[in-house]
Amino acid sequence: MLKQMMSFLGCLVLLAGLTGCVASSGETDPRKGGLFGYNPDAYEQRLEERRQRLDQTEASTEQARQEGRQLEAQRSQKQAEHDALKDQLIALYAETGNLERELAQVKVVNSAQQTELARLKQEAGRLKDRTLELNNSNVPASEKQAEIDRLRRRMDELLKEAEDLSAL
């Protein structure tokens, strides 16, 4: 009977110890709790928290991707504007060369025409130089476009003046 009593007392001590582990831990996460720390409601709550974190991370990732696509579109647009301005400058430079060739063929008969021709050649040279400067500058696109328009108008004026001079 003593043996049975000792077994019974051993079982009671073991049961009390296990009950103490479960009651004292207060932890609902089975990775941190005792032997009997599993709680289905707490498990579902942790699972839902993880799902929310995953949703937030995926939303942040999608937002970053969207921003990346917008930046790429802006970069492409800026590159297209830059290329268009460069093409305009190349065309203007070629037109300036044509003007210089036309001026070289103009025949003058008096000193006044000679002076006017020299002025036109000098202005055509300055226009060509300014075109090169503008091509190599880091001026914002809007300013560059305004300057190209101004140079083009000046080119047209010089062409008209050259025509008037050669008609004399």
PDB file of C-alpha atoms in Angstrom:
ATOM      1  CA  MET A   1       0.000   0.000   0.000  1.00  0.00           C
ATOM      2  CA  LEU A   2       2.885   2.283   0.629  1.00  0.00           C
ATOM      3  CA  LYS A   3       4.040   1.680  -2.880  1.00  0.00           C
ATOM      4  CA  GLN A   4       0.619   2.633  -4.218  1.00  0.00           C
ATOM      5  CA  MET A   5       0.535   5.696  -2.050  1.00  0.00           C
ATOM      6  CA  MET A   6       3.964   6.779  -3.282  1.00  0.00           C
ATOM      7  CA  SER A   7       2.873   6.308  -6.885  1.00  0.00           C
ATOM      8  CA  PHE A   8      -0.263   8.307  -6.238  1.00  0.00           C
ATOM      9  CA  LEU A   9       1.721  11.121  -4.568  1.00  0.00           C
ATOM     10  CA  GLY A  10       4.212  11.096  -7.467  1.00  0.00           C
ATOM     11  CA  CYS A  11       1.359  11.468  -9.950  1.00  0.00           C
ATOM     12  CA  LEU A  12      -0.139  14.321  -7.924  1.00  0.00           C
ATOM     13  CA  VAL A  13       3.207  16.130  -7.781  1.00  0.00           C
ATOM     14  CA  LEU A  14       3.686  15.662 -11.543  1.00  0.00           C
ATOM     15  CA  LEU A  15       0.162  16.861 -12.276  1.00  0.00           C
ATOM     16  CA  ALA A  16       0.592  19.879  -9.990  1.00  0.00           C
ATOM     17  CA  GLY A  17       3.882  20.686 -11.705  1.00  0.00           C
ATOM     18  CA  LEU A  18       2.352  20.512 -15.137  1.00  0.00           C
ATOM     19  CA  THR A  19      -0.602  22.597 -14.054  1.00  0.00           C
ATOM     20  CA  GLY A  20       1.797  25.166 -12.666  1.00  0.00           C
ATOM     21  CA  CYS A  21       3.671  25.349 -15.986  1.00  0.00           C
ATOM     22  CA  VAL A  22       0.505  25.983 -17.924  1.00  0.00           C
ATOM     23  CA  ALA A  23      -0.963  28.436 -15.429  1.00  0.00           C
ATOM     24  CA  SER A  24       2.234  30.375 -14.803  1.00  0.00           C
ATOM     25  CA  SER A  25       3.425  30.849 -18.369  1.00  0.00           C
ATOM     26  CA  GLY A  26       0.534  33.101 -19.502  1.00  0.00           C
ATOM     27  CA  GLU A  27       1.975  32.712 -23.002  1.00  0.00           C
ATOM     28  CA  THR A  28      -0.293  31.785 -25.883  1.00  0.00           C
ATOM     29  CA  ASP A  29       2.452  31.154 -28.403  1.00  0.00           C
ATOM     30  CA  PRO A  30       3.334  27.442 -28.327  1.00  0.00           C
ATOM     31  CA  ARG A  31       6.885  28.282 -29.414  1.00  0.00           C
ATOM     32  CA  LYS A  32       7.385  30.191 -26.161  1.00  0.00           C
ATOM     33  CA  GLY A  33       4.985  28.512 -23.763  1.00  0.00           C
ATOM     34  CA  GLY A  34       4.928  25.295 -21.823  1.00  0.00           C
ATOM     35  CA  LEU A  35       3.954  21.808 -22.806  1.00  0.00           C
ATOM     36  CA  PHE A  36       0.228  22.637 -22.937  1.00  0.00           C
ATOM     37  CA  GLY A  37       0.484  26.201 -24.343  1.00  0.00           C
ATOM     38  CA  TYR A  38      -1.635  25.618 -27.466  1.00  0.00           C
ATOM     39  CA  ASN A  39      -4.643  27.920 -27.711  1.00  0.00           C
ATOM     40  CA  PRO A  40      -6.622  27.757 -30.993  1.00  0.00           C
ATOM     41  CA  ASP A  41      -7.969  31.298 -30.673  1.00  0.00           C
ATOM     42  CA  ALA A  42      -4.518  32.738 -30.048  1.00  0.00           C
ATOM     43  CA  TYR A  43      -3.200  30.685 -32.985  1.00  0.00           C
ATOM     44  CA  GLU A  44      -5.841  32.185 -35.296  1.00  0.00           C
ATOM     45  CA  GLN A  45      -5.016  35.675 -34.018  1.00  0.00           C
ATOM     46  CA  ARG A  46      -1.293  35.188 -34.731  1.00  0.00           C
ATOM     47  CA  LEU A  47      -2.142  33.800 -38.158  1.00  0.00           C
ATOM     48  CA  GLU A  48      -4.330  36.829 -38.913  1.00  0.00           C
ATOM     49  CA  GLU A  49      -1.559  39.210 -37.753  1.00  0.00           C
ATOM     50  CA  ARG A  50       0.871  37.492 -40.122  1.00  0.00           C
ATOM     51  CA  ARG A  51      -1.610  37.747 -42.988  1.00  0.00           C
ATOM     52  CA  GLN A  52      -2.016  41.466 -42.310  1.00  0.00           C
ATOM     53  CA  ARG A  53       1.757  41.992 -42.278  1.00  0.00           C
ATOM     54  CA  LEU A  54       2.017  40.063 -45.546  1.00  0.00           C
ATOM     55  CA  ASP A  55      -0.771  42.176 -47.092  1.00  0.00           C
ATOM     56  CA  GLN A  56       0.963  45.371 -45.947  1.00  0.00           C
ATOM     57  CA  THR A  57       4.285  44.207 -47.371  1.00  0.00           C
ATOM     58  CA  GLU A  58       2.677  43.264 -50.677  1.00  0.00           C
ATOM     59  CA  ALA A  59       0.892  46.633 -50.833  1.00  0.00           C
ATOM     60  CA  SER A  60       4.167  48.455 -50.147  1.00  0.00           C
ATOM     61  CA  THR A  61       5.904  46.405 -52.815  1.00  0.00           C
ATOM     62  CA  GLU A  62       3.183  47.169 -55.356  1.00  0.00           C
ATOM     63  CA  GLN A  63       3.333  50.859 -54.499  1.00  0.00           C
ATOM     64  CA  ALA A  64       7.108  50.829 -55.016  1.00  0.00           C
ATOM     65  CA  ARG A  65       6.662  49.061 -58.351  1.00  0.00           C
ATOM     66  CA  GLN A  66       4.071  51.638 -59.424  1.00  0.00           C
ATOM     67  CA  GLU A  67       6.401  54.475 -58.464  1.00  0.00           C
ATOM     68  CA  GLY A  68       9.169  52.759 -60.418  1.00  0.00           C
ATOM     69  CA  ARG A  69       6.930  52.526 -63.495  1.00  0.00           C
ATOM     70  CA  GLN A  70       6.014  56.209 -63.176  1.00  0.00           C
ATOM     71  CA  LEU A  71       9.660  57.210 -62.841  1.00  0.00           C
ATOM     72  CA  GLU A  72      10.555  55.117 -65.878  1.00  0.00           C
ATOM     73  CA  ALA A  73       7.768  56.771 -67.881  1.00  0.00           C
ATOM     74  CA  GLN A  74       9.012  60.213 -66.834  1.00  0.00           C
ATOM     75  CA  ARG A  75      12.556  59.264 -67.742  1.00  0.00           C
ATOM     76  CA  SER A  76      11.421  58.043 -71.155  1.00  0.00           C
ATOM     77  CA  GLN A  77       9.477  61.252 -71.742  1.00  0.00           C
ATOM     78  CA  LYS A  78      12.465  63.403 -70.753  1.00  0.00           C
ATOM     79  CA  GLN A  79      14.717  61.351 -73.020  1.00  0.00           C
ATOM     80  CA  ALA A  80      12.297  61.804 -75.935  1.00  0.00           C
ATOM     81  CA  GLU A  81      12.204  65.570 -75.307  1.00  0.00           C
ATOM     82  CA  HIS A  82      15.993  65.662 -75.130  1.00  0.00           C
ATOM     83  CA  ASP A  83      16.288  63.717 -78.395  1.00  0.00           C
ATOM     84  CA  ALA A  84      13.787  66.016 -80.127  1.00  0.00           C
ATOM     85  CA  LEU A  85      15.707  69.106 -78.994  1.00  0.00           C
ATOM     86  CA  LYS A  86      18.964  67.563 -80.157  1.00  0.00           C
ATOM     87  CA  ASP A  87      17.412  66.857 -83.576  1.00  0.00           C
ATOM     88  CA  GLN A  88      16.217  70.465 -83.804  1.00  0.00           C
ATOM     89  CA  LEU A  89      19.695  71.728 -82.959  1.00  0.00           C
ATOM     90  CA  ILE A  90      21.276  69.451 -85.572  1.00  0.00           C
ATOM     91  CA  ALA A  91      18.838  70.756 -88.180  1.00  0.00           C
ATOM     92  CA  LEU A  92      19.501  74.361 -87.157  1.00  0.00           C
ATOM     93  CA  TYR A  93      23.251  73.779 -87.348  1.00  0.00           C
ATOM     94  CA  ALA A  94      22.844  72.369 -90.870  1.00  0.00           C
ATOM     95  CA  GLU A  95      20.705  75.350 -91.888  1.00  0.00           C
ATOM     96  CA  THR A  96      23.390  77.679 -90.566  1.00  0.00           C
ATOM     97  CA  GLY A  97      25.937  75.885 -92.728  1.00  0.00           C
ATOM     98  CA  ASN A  98      23.647  76.309 -95.742  1.00  0.00           C
ATOM     99  CA  LEU A  99      23.337  80.031 -94.951  1.00  0.00           C
ATOM    100  CA  GLU A 100      27.109  80.367 -94.783  1.00  0.00           C
ATOM    101  CA  ARG A 101      27.437  78.649 -98.174  1.00  0.00           C
ATOM    102  CA  GLU A 102      24.785  80.941 -99.667  1.00  0.00           C
ATOM    103  CA  LEU A 103      26.537  83.993 -98.263  1.00  0.00           C
ATOM    104  CA  ALA A 104      29.834  82.808 -99.745  1.00  0.00           C
ATOM    105  CA  GLN A 105      28.205  82.809-103.190  1.00  0.00           C
ATOM    106  CA  VAL A 106      26.692  86.291-102.941  1.00  0.00           C
ATOM    107  CA  LYS A 107      28.279  88.758-105.356  1.00  0.00           C
ATOM    108  CA  VAL A 108      28.536  92.345-104.165  1.00  0.00           C
ATOM    109  CA  VAL A 109      29.180  95.410-106.281  1.00  0.00           C
ATOM    110  CA  ASN A 110      29.940  98.145-103.780  1.00  0.00           C
ATOM    111  CA  SER A 111      31.453  98.692-100.344  1.00  0.00           C
ATOM    112  CA  ALA A 112      28.075  99.057 -98.604  1.00  0.00           C
ATOM    113  CA  GLN A 113      27.048  95.619 -99.844  1.00  0.00           C
ATOM    114  CA  GLN A 114      30.492  94.279 -98.853  1.00  0.00           C
ATOM    115  CA  THR A 115      30.013  95.619 -95.314  1.00  0.00           C
ATOM    116  CA  GLU A 116      26.492  94.153 -95.110  1.00  0.00           C
ATOM    117  CA  LEU A 117      27.740  90.784 -96.390  1.00  0.00           C
ATOM    118  CA  ALA A 118      30.532  90.738 -93.798  1.00  0.00           C
ATOM    119  CA  ARG A 119      27.985  91.476 -91.053  1.00  0.00           C
ATOM    120  CA  LEU A 120      25.694  88.678 -92.256  1.00  0.00           C
ATOM    121  CA  LYS A 121      28.600  86.214 -92.359  1.00  0.00           C
ATOM    122  CA  GLN A 122      29.627  87.235 -88.858  1.00  0.00           C
ATOM    123  CA  GLU A 123      26.073  86.818 -87.535  1.00  0.00           C
ATOM    124  CA  ALA A 124      25.745  83.443 -89.250  1.00  0.00           C
ATOM    125  CA  GLY A 125      28.969  82.359 -87.526  1.00  0.00           C
ATOM    126  CA  ARG A 126      27.698  83.534 -84.137  1.00  0.00           C
ATOM    127  CA  LEU A 127      24.413  81.719 -84.751  1.00  0.00           C
ATOM    128  CA  LYS A 128      26.299  78.530 -85.565  1.00  0.00           C
ATOM    129  CA  ASP A 129      28.478  78.898 -82.457  1.00  0.00           C
ATOM    130  CA  ARG A 130      25.435  79.514 -80.261  1.00  0.00           C
ATOM    131  CA  THR A 131      23.794  76.391 -81.699  1.00  0.00           C
ATOM    132  CA  LEU A 132      26.835  74.334 -80.660  1.00  0.00           C
ATOM    133  CA  GLU A 133      26.906  75.927 -77.202  1.00  0.00           C
ATOM    134  CA  LEU A 134      23.231  75.210 -76.706  1.00  0.00           C
ATOM    135  CA  ASN A 135      23.674  71.614 -77.832  1.00  0.00           C
ATOM    136  CA  ASN A 136      26.396  71.067 -75.244  1.00  0.00           C
ATOM    137  CA  SER A 137      24.713  72.942 -72.395  1.00  0.00           C
ATOM    138  CA  ASN A 138      22.737  71.600 -69.441  1.00  0.00           C
ATOM    139  CA  VAL A 139      20.004  74.195 -69.817  1.00  0.00           C
ATOM    140  CA  PRO A 140      16.503  72.962 -68.883  1.00  0.00           C
ATOM    141  CA  ALA A 141      14.445  71.724 -71.838  1.00  0.00           C
ATOM    142  CA  SER A 142      11.952  74.608 -71.746  1.00  0.00           C
ATOM    143  CA  GLU A 143      14.742  77.207 -71.867  1.00  0.00           C
ATOM    144  CA  LYS A 144      16.526  75.259 -74.570  1.00  0.00           C
ATOM    145  CA  GLN A 145      13.353  75.126 -76.684  1.00  0.00           C
ATOM    146  CA  ALA A 146      12.820  78.884 -76.284  1.00  0.00           C
ATOM    147  CA  GLU A 147      16.400  79.558 -77.366  1.00  0.00           C
ATOM    148  CA  ILE A 148      16.054  77.229 -80.368  1.00  0.00           C
ATOM    149  CA  ASP A 149      12.912  79.112 -81.403  1.00  0.00           C
ATOM    150  CA  ARG A 150      14.746  82.438 -81.048  1.00  0.00           C
ATOM    151  CA  LEU A 151      17.705  81.173 -83.069  1.00  0.00           C
ATOM    152  CA  ARG A 152      15.393  79.824 -85.755  1.00  0.00           C
ATOM    153  CA  ARG A 153      13.655  83.203 -86.049  1.00  0.00           C
ATOM    154  CA  ARG A 154      17.038  84.909 -86.296  1.00  0.00           C
ATOM    155  CA  MET A 155      18.067  82.375 -88.957  1.00  0.00           C
ATOM    156  CA  ASP A 156      14.957  83.243 -90.982  1.00  0.00           C
ATOM    157  CA  GLU A 157      15.770  86.956 -90.669  1.00  0.00           C
ATOM    158  CA  LEU A 158      19.324  86.352 -91.858  1.00  0.00           C
ATOM    159  CA  LEU A 159      18.082  84.303 -94.801  1.00  0.00           C
ATOM    160  CA  LYS A 160      15.719  87.120 -95.776  1.00  0.00           C
ATOM    161  CA  GLU A 161      18.508  89.681 -95.482  1.00  0.00           C
ATOM    162  CA  ALA A 162      20.812  87.482 -97.595  1.00  0.00           C
ATOM    163  CA  GLU A 163      18.124  87.154-100.265  1.00  0.00           C
ATOM    164  CA  ASP A 164      17.605  90.917-100.258  1.00  0.00           C
ATOM    165  CA  LEU A 165      21.354  91.492-100.576  1.00  0.00           C
ATOM    166  CA  SER A 166      21.763  89.060-103.470  1.00  0.00           C
ATOM    167  CA  ALA A 167      18.755  90.596-105.265  1.00  0.00           C
ATOM    168  CA  LEU A 168      20.523  93.954-105.478  1.00  0.00           C
TER     169      LEU A 168
END
